[in-house]
Structure formats: C-alpha cells, structure tokens
Amino acid sequence: PWCETPLQPESFLIQPQLVQLNRGGFLTINSQPSVNGISSSNPTFGWGGRGGYVYQKAYVECFVNPENAQKLLQTVNDNPSMNLYGINSSGKEINAGITEGGTTALTWGVFPNREIVQPTVFDPQAF
C-alpha cells in the first residue's frame, strides 16, 4: 500500500500467492520466485552479463500478527525444506530451519571466467 512502483515482472509469477497471503493477514513487503539456472540474458530474470546462469531461492518477507506468526512457524516446522526467521515487536527471535549463523544467498549467478556472484543474501544480523 505504500509502494508507488508496480510489481516487478518476476513477481507476476507469484502474484496469485501474494494476493492470497495478503488477504490472509500476511502483509507482504518483499518477495521473489524461485529460479533455477535460467539464462542470464532472460528478459525477466537475467542479470550479470551474457553467457551466465542465474538462480534465486523463493522467499517472502512480511508483517504478521502473533497468531499468523504461530501458523507460519507450524507450517515451516511441517516442511523441512522451508526456513523462517522473524522478530516480534519485543525483539524476540522466532525461527525454524535455520542453523547457527544463518547467512544464505538468495540470488546468485554463475558466469564465464568469473567467480560466483551473490548480489542478494539474507543475514539475520542485519535485522
């Protein structure tokens, strides 16, 4: 509601899910769909130059009330491939599926004659 720019084209893939989350009381503020080895020249997901491949982990960042936070925690606990990191208004951490440290790449690319590039990472210390 406070963002003046429209959704980025990559978000169109997950727009129905974002609408459902928001209608369910999860106020989404940042998200991205999963991408698995798509060409770096792809018009929607590509970046970093020609001849490479890009990857993204799906994620959603949102505000929730305490009841929905507990529902989310249960969902993540029931799905071992998911991770959750949250902080409530008192500063208490709520997490599941995260190992000590918890820093992880969310977007990365592999390009000819270059090291792997990681422009987007999640670091719980940043919160």
mmCIF file of C-alpha atoms in Angstrom, residues 35-126:
data_model
loop_
_atom_site.group_PDB
_atom_site.id
_atom_site.type_symbol
_atom_site.label_atom_id
_atom_site.label_comp_id
_atom_site.label_asym_id
_atom_site.label_seq_id
_atom_site.Cartn_x
_atom_site.Cartn_y
_atom_site.Cartn_z
ATOM 1 C CA VAL A 35 14.667 -19.511 -10.420
ATOM 2 C CA ASN A 36 16.859 -22.489 -11.227
ATOM 3 C CA GLY A 37 19.635 -21.935 -13.738
ATOM 4 C CA ILE A 38 17.913 -19.599 -16.176
ATOM 5 C CA SER A 39 19.975 -17.768 -18.783
ATOM 6 C CA SER A 40 21.494 -14.510 -17.600
ATOM 7 C CA SER A 41 20.077 -12.900 -20.751
ATOM 8 C CA ASN A 42 16.475 -13.810 -19.844
ATOM 9 C CA PRO A 43 14.390 -10.620 -20.154
ATOM 10 C CA THR A 44 12.657 -11.101 -16.782
ATOM 11 C CA PHE A 45 15.222 -12.776 -14.529
ATOM 12 C CA GLY A 46 18.533 -12.192 -16.285
ATOM 13 C CA TRP A 47 21.371 -10.028 -14.973
ATOM 14 C CA GLY A 48 25.146 -10.003 -14.784
ATOM 15 C CA GLY A 49 26.139 -10.277 -18.428
ATOM 16 C CA ARG A 50 25.922 -12.789 -21.235
ATOM 17 C CA GLY A 51 26.678 -16.484 -21.051
ATOM 18 C CA GLY A 52 25.779 -16.984 -17.412
ATOM 19 C CA TYR A 53 23.099 -18.671 -15.381
ATOM 20 C CA VAL A 54 21.140 -17.163 -12.518
ATOM 21 C CA TYR A 55 19.472 -18.713 -9.505
ATOM 22 C CA GLN A 56 17.053 -17.477 -6.860
ATOM 23 C CA LYS A 57 15.612 -19.012 -3.721
ATOM 24 C CA ALA A 58 11.943 -18.241 -3.298
ATOM 25 C CA TYR A 59 11.227 -16.049 -0.304
ATOM 26 C CA VAL A 60 8.623 -13.761 1.184
ATOM 27 C CA GLU A 61 9.168 -11.007 3.718
ATOM 28 C CA CYS A 62 6.058 -9.868 5.562
ATOM 29 C CA PHE A 63 4.448 -8.420 8.655
ATOM 30 C CA VAL A 64 2.084 -10.701 10.586
ATOM 31 C CA ASN A 65 0.141 -10.666 13.816
ATOM 32 C CA PRO A 66 1.177 -13.118 16.579
ATOM 33 C CA GLU A 67 -1.485 -15.675 15.623
ATOM 34 C CA ASN A 68 -0.353 -15.800 11.999
ATOM 35 C CA ALA A 69 3.272 -15.959 13.133
ATOM 36 C CA GLN A 70 2.444 -19.149 15.011
ATOM 37 C CA LYS A 71 0.640 -20.579 11.960
ATOM 38 C CA LEU A 72 3.676 -19.751 9.846
ATOM 39 C CA LEU A 73 6.018 -21.347 12.381
ATOM 40 C CA GLN A 74 3.937 -24.549 12.338
ATOM 41 C CA THR A 75 3.890 -24.604 8.526
ATOM 42 C CA VAL A 76 7.671 -24.266 8.382
ATOM 43 C CA ASN A 77 8.148 -26.937 11.055
ATOM 44 C CA ASP A 78 5.980 -29.271 8.942
ATOM 45 C CA ASN A 79 8.033 -28.554 5.777
ATOM 46 C CA PRO A 80 11.755 -29.211 6.285
ATOM 47 C CA SER A 81 12.703 -27.504 3.015
ATOM 48 C CA MET A 82 11.425 -24.170 4.376
ATOM 49 C CA ASN A 83 13.130 -21.685 6.702
ATOM 50 C CA LEU A 84 11.672 -18.968 8.896
ATOM 51 C CA TYR A 85 13.313 -16.025 10.550
ATOM 52 C CA GLY A 86 11.299 -13.402 12.346
ATOM 53 C CA ILE A 87 11.469 -10.839 15.097
ATOM 54 C CA ASN A 88 8.452 -9.743 17.080
ATOM 55 C CA SER A 89 7.788 -6.226 18.334
ATOM 56 C CA SER A 90 9.591 -7.044 21.608
ATOM 57 C CA GLY A 91 12.742 -8.088 19.758
ATOM 58 C CA LYS A 92 12.300 -11.836 20.372
ATOM 59 C CA GLU A 93 13.528 -14.028 17.519
ATOM 60 C CA ILE A 94 11.196 -16.583 16.005
ATOM 61 C CA ASN A 95 12.903 -19.076 13.721
ATOM 62 C CA ALA A 96 12.794 -22.578 12.301
ATOM 63 C CA GLY A 97 15.022 -24.484 9.921
ATOM 64 C CA ILE A 98 17.921 -22.063 10.375
ATOM 65 C CA THR A 99 21.349 -23.169 11.506
ATOM 66 C CA GLU A 100 23.690 -21.050 13.612
ATOM 67 C CA GLY A 101 24.807 -18.028 11.642
ATOM 68 C CA GLY A 102 22.017 -18.361 9.125
ATOM 69 C CA THR A 103 23.536 -16.200 6.367
ATOM 70 C CA THR A 104 22.460 -17.542 2.990
ATOM 71 C CA ALA A 105 22.481 -16.438 -0.634
ATOM 72 C CA LEU A 106 19.027 -15.636 -2.013
ATOM 73 C CA THR A 107 20.168 -14.687 -5.515
ATOM 74 C CA TRP A 108 23.367 -15.769 -7.226
ATOM 75 C CA GLY A 109 24.838 -16.118 -10.680
ATOM 76 C CA VAL A 110 27.460 -18.222 -12.417
ATOM 77 C CA PHE A 111 29.273 -16.524 -15.279
ATOM 78 C CA PRO A 112 32.131 -17.463 -17.610
ATOM 79 C CA ASN A 113 35.584 -16.519 -16.306
ATOM 80 C CA ARG A 114 34.193 -15.048 -13.057
ATOM 81 C CA GLU A 115 33.638 -16.139 -9.505
ATOM 82 C CA ILE A 116 30.081 -16.829 -8.386
ATOM 83 C CA VAL A 117 28.277 -13.530 -7.778
ATOM 84 C CA GLN A 118 25.860 -13.228 -4.840
ATOM 85 C CA PRO A 119 24.067 -9.873 -5.021
ATOM 86 C CA THR A 120 21.317 -10.771 -2.548
ATOM 87 C CA VAL A 121 21.954 -12.501 0.775
ATOM 88 C CA PHE A 122 19.924 -12.951 3.925
ATOM 89 C CA ASP A 123 21.799 -12.197 7.135
ATOM 90 C CA PRO A 124 19.860 -12.316 10.420
ATOM 91 C CA GLN A 125 22.389 -9.907 11.951
ATOM 92 C CA ALA A 126 21.035 -7.245 9.584
#
